[in-house]
mmCIF file of C-alpha atoms in Angstrom:
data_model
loop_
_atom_site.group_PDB
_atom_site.id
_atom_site.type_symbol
_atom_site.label_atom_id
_atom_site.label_comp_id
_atom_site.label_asym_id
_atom_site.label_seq_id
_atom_site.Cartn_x
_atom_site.Cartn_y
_atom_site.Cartn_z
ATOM 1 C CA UNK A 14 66.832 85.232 84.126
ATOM 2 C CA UNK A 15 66.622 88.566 85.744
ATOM 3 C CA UNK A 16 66.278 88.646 89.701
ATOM 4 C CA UNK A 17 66.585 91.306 92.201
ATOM 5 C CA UNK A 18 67.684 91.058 95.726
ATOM 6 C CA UNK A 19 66.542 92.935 98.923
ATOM 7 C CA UNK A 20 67.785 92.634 102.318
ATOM 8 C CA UNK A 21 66.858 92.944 105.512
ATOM 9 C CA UNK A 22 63.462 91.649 105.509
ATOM 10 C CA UNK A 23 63.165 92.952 108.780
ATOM 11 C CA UNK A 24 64.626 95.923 110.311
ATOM 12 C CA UNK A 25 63.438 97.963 114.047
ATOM 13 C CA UNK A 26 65.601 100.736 114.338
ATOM 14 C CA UNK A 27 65.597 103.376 117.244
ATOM 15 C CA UNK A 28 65.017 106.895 116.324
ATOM 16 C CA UNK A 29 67.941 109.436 115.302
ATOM 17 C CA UNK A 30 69.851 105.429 113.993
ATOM 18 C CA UNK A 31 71.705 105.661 110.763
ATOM 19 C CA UNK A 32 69.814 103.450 107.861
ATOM 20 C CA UNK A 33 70.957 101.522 105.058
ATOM 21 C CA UNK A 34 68.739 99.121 102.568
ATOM 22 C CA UNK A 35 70.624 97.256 99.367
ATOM 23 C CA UNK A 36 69.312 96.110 96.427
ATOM 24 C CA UNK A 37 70.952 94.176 93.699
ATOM 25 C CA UNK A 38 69.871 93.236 90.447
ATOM 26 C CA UNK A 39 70.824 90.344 88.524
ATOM 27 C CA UNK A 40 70.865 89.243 84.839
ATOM 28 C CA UNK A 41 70.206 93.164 83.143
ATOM 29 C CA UNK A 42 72.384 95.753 82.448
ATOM 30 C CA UNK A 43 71.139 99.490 82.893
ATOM 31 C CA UNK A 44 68.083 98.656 84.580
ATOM 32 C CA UNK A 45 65.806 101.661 85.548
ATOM 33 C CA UNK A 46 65.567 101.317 89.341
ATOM 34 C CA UNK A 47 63.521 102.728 92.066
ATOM 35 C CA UNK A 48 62.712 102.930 95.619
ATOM 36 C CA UNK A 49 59.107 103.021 96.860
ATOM 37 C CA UNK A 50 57.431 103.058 100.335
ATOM 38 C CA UNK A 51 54.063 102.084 101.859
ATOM 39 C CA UNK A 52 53.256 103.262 105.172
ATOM 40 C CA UNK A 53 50.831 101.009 107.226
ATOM 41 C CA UNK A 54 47.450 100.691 105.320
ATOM 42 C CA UNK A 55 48.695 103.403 102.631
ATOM 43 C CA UNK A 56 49.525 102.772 98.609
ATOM 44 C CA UNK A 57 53.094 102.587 97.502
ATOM 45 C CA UNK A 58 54.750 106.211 96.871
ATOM 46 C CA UNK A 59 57.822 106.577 94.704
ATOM 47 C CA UNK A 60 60.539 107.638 96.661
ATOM 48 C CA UNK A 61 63.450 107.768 94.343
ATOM 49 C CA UNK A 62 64.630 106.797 90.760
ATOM 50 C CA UNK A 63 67.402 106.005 88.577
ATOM 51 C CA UNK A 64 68.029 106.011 85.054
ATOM 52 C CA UNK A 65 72.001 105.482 85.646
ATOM 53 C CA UNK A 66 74.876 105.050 87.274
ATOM 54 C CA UNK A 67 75.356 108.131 90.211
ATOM 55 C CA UNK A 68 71.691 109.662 88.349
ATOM 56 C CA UNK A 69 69.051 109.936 91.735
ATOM 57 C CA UNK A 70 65.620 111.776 91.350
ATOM 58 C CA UNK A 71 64.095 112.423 94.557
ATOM 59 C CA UNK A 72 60.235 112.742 94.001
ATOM 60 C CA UNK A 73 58.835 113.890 97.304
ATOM 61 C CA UNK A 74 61.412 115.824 100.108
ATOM 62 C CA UNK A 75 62.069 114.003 103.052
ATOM 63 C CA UNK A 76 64.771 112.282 105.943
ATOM 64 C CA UNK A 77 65.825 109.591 103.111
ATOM 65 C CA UNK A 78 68.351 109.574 100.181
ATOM 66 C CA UNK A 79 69.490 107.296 97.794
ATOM 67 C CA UNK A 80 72.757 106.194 95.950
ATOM 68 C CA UNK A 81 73.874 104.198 93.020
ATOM 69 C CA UNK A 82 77.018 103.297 93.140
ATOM 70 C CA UNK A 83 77.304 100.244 90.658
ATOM 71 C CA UNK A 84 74.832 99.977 87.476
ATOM 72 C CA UNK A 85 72.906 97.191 89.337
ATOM 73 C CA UNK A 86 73.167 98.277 92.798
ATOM 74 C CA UNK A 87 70.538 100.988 94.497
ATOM 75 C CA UNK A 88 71.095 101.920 98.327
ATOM 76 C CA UNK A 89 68.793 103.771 100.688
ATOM 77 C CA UNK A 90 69.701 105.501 102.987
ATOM 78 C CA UNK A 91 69.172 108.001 106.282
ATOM 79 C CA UNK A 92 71.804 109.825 108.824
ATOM 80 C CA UNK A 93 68.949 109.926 111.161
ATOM 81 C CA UNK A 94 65.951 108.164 111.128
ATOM 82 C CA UNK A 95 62.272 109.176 112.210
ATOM 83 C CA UNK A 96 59.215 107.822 113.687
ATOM 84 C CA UNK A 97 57.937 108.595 110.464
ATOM 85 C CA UNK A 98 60.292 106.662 108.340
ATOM 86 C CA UNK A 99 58.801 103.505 109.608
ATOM 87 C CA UNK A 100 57.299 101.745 106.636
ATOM 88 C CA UNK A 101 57.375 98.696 104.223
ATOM 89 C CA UNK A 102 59.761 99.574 101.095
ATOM 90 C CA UNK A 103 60.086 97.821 97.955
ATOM 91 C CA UNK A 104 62.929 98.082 95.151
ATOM 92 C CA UNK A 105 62.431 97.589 91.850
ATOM 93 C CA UNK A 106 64.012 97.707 88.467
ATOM 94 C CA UNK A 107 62.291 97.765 85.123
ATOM 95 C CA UNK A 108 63.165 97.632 81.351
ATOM 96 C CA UNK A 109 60.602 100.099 80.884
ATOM 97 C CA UNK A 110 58.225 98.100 79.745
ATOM 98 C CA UNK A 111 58.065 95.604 82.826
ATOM 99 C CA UNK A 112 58.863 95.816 86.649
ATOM 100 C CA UNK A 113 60.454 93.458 89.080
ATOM 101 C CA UNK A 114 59.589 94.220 92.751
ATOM 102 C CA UNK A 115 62.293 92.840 95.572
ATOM 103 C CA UNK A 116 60.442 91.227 98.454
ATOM 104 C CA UNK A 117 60.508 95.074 100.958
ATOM 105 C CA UNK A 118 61.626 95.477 103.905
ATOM 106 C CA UNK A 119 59.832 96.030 106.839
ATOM 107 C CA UNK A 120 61.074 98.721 108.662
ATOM 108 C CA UNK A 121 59.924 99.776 112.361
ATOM 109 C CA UNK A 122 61.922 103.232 114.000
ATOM 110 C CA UNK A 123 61.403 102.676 117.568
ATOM 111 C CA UNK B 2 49.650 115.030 85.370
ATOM 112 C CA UNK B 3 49.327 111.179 86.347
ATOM 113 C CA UNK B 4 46.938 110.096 88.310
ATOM 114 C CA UNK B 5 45.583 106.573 89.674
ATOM 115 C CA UNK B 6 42.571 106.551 91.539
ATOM 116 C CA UNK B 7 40.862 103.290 93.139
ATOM 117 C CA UNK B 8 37.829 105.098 94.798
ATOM 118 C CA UNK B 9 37.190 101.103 96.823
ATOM 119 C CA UNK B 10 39.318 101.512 99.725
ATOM 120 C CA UNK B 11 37.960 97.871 101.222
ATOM 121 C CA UNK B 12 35.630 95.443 100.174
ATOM 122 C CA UNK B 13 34.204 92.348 101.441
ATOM 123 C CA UNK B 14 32.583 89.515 99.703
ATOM 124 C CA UNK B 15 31.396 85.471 100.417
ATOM 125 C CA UNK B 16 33.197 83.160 98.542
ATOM 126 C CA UNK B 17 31.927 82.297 95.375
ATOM 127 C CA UNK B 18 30.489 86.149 94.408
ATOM 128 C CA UNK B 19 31.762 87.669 91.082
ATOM 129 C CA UNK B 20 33.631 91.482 92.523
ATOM 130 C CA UNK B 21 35.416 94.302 90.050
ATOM 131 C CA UNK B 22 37.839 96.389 91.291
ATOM 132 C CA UNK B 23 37.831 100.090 90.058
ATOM 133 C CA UNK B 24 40.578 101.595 88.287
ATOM 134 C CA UNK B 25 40.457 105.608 86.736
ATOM 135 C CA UNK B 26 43.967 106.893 85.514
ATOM 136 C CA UNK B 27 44.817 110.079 84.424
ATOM 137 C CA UNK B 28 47.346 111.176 81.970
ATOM 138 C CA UNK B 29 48.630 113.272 78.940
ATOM 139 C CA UNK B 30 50.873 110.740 77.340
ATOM 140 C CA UNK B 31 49.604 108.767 74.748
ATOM 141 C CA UNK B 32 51.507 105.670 75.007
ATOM 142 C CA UNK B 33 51.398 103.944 78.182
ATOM 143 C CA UNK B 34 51.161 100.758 80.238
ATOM 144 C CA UNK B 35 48.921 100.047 82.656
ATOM 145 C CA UNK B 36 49.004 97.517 85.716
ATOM 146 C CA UNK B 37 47.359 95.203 87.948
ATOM 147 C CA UNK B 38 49.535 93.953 90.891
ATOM 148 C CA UNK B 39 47.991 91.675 94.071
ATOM 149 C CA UNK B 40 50.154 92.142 97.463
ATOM 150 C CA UNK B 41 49.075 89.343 99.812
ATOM 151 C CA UNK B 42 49.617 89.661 103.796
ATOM 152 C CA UNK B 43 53.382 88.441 103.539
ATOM 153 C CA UNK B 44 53.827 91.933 101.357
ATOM 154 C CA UNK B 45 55.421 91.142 98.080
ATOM 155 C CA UNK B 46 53.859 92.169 95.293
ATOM 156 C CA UNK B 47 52.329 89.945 92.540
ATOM 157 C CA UNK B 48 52.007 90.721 88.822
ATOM 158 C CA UNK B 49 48.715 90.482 87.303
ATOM 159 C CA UNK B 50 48.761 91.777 83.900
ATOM 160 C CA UNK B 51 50.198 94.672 82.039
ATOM 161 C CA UNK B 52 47.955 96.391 79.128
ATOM 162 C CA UNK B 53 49.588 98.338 76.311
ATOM 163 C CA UNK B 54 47.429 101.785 75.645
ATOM 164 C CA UNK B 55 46.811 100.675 72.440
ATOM 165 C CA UNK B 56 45.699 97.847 73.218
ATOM 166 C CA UNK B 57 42.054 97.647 74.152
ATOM 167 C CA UNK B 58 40.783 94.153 74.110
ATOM 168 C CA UNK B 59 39.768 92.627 77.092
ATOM 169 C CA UNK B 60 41.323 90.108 78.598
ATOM 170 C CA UNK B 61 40.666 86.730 80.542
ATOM 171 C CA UNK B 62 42.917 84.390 82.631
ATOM 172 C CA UNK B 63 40.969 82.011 84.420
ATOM 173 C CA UNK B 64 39.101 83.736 87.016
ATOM 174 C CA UNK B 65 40.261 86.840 86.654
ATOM 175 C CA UNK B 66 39.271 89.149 83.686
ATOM 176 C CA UNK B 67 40.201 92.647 82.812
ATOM 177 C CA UNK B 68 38.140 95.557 80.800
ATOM 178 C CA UNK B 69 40.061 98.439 79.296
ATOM 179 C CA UNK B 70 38.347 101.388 78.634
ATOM 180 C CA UNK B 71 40.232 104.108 76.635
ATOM 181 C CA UNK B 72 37.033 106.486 76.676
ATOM 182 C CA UNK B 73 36.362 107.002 79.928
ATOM 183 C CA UNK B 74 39.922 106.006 81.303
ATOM 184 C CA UNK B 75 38.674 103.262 83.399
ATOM 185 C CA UNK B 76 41.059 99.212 83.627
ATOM 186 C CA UNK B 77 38.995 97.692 85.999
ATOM 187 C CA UNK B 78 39.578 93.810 87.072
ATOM 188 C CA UNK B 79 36.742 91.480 87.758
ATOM 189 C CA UNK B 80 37.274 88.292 90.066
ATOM 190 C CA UNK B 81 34.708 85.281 88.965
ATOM 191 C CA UNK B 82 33.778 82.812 92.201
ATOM 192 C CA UNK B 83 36.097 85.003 94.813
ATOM 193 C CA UNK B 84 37.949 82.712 96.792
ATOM 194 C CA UNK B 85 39.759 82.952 99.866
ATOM 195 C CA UNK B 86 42.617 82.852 98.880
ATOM 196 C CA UNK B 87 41.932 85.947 96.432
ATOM 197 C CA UNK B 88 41.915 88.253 100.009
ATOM 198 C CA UNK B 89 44.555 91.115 99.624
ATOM 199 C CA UNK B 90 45.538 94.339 98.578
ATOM 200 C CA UNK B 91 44.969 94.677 94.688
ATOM 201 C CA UNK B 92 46.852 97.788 93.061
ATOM 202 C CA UNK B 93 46.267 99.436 90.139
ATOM 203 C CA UNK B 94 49.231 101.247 88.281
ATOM 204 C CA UNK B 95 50.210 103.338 85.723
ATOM 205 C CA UNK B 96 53.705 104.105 83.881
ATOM 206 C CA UNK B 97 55.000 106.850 82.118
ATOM 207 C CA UNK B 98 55.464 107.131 78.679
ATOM 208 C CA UNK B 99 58.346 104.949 77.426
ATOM 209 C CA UNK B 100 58.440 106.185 73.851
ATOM 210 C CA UNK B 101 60.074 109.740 72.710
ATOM 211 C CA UNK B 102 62.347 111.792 75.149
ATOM 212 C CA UNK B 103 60.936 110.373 78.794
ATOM 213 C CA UNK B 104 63.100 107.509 79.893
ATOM 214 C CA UNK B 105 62.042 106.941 83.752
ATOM 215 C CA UNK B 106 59.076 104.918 83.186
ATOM 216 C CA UNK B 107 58.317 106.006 86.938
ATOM 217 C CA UNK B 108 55.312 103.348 87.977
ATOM 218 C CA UNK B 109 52.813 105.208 89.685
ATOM 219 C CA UNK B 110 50.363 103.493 92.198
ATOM 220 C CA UNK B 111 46.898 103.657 92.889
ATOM 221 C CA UNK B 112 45.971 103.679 96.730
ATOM 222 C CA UNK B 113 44.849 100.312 96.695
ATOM 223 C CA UNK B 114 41.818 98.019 97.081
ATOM 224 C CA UNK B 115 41.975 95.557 100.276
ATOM 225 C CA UNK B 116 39.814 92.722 99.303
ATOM 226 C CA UNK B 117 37.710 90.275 101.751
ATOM 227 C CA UNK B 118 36.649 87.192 100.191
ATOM 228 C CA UNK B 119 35.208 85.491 103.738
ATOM 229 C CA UNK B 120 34.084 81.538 103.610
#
């Protein structure tokens, strides 16, 4: 069965830190996967997505960027984190016709 | 291009009352899936059900029921005797196209409905 790991749970980070949040997917091969946020009280926004190995799409501009360095591997990343960067952020992968969500991370930049 | 809007930003109920959840999506593709996900207080997100465009029969699982409206663009989700344990965050969500040349099936989220069921 397909699962899909996400770690930390928990992060507080002081401002101008370096970030980086993994997530691994198990039991697929060339998933689709993606990288949302949800600020406090907000909806989720898509943040990135992948059809492939090394293929990112960025869908809004901002302090973050993601990688993909292994088909079932997604990493987010930041040189220097913001205030605003604090936020609750899910992974998931889909087959394109259903989507797996990793358990987030909470995320505080202090 | 695609839009989900859930125009209830909060509401509040006493156990036991019937609620429905509003859901208006906007899009130009013509094959599509649409979503219902439930994020309790811990954060995770919960699958509810996933309707095909084409698809337009209502459904019903348990307590919770779903009506599909092609016309007017409207999946809204109706919670029989609220309990509880139904209080959260319920999303609505739409995905791209997965048929033809589009391959990202990017999932995109309505703003949310927090739900109060108090006893």
């Amino acid at each position: 069965s397909q699962t899909i790991h996400q770690w930390p749970a928990t992060l507080v980070q002081p401002v101008g830190s370096p970030l980086s949040l993994e997530c691994t997917v198990e039991g697929t091969s060339n998933p689709n996967l993606y990288w949302y946020r949800q600020a406090a009280g907000r909806g989720l926004q898509l943040l990135f997505y992948s059809v492939g190995i090394g293929q990112i799409s960025s869908e809004v501009p901002q302090n973050l960027s993601a990688s993909r360095p292994q088909d079932r591997q997604f990493i987010l990343s930041s040189k220097k984190l913001l205030l605003s960067d604090s936020g609750f952020y899910l992974c998931a992968w889909s087959d394109r016709r259903s989507y797996t969500f990793g358990s987030g991370t909470r995320l505080t930049v202090v | 291009a695609q839009k989900v809007t859930q125009a209830q930003t909060e509401i509040s109920v006493v156990e036991k009352e019937d609620v429905t959840l509003d859901c208006v999506y906007e899009t130009r593709d013509t094959t599509y899936y649409l979503f219902w996900y439930k994020q309790p207080p811990s954060g995770e997100l919960v699958f509810l059900i996933r309707r095909n465009s084409f698809d337009e029969q209502n459904e019903i699982s348990g307590r919770y029921s779903w009506n599909f409206q092609k016309s007017t663009s409207s999946f809204n989700f109706t919670i029989t005797a609220s309990q509880v344990v139904d209080s959260a965050v319920y999303f609505c969500a739409l995905s791209e196209s997965v048929s033809g040349s589009s391959n990202t099936g990017k999932l995109i989220f309505g703003q949310g409905t927090t739900l109060q069921v108090k006893p």
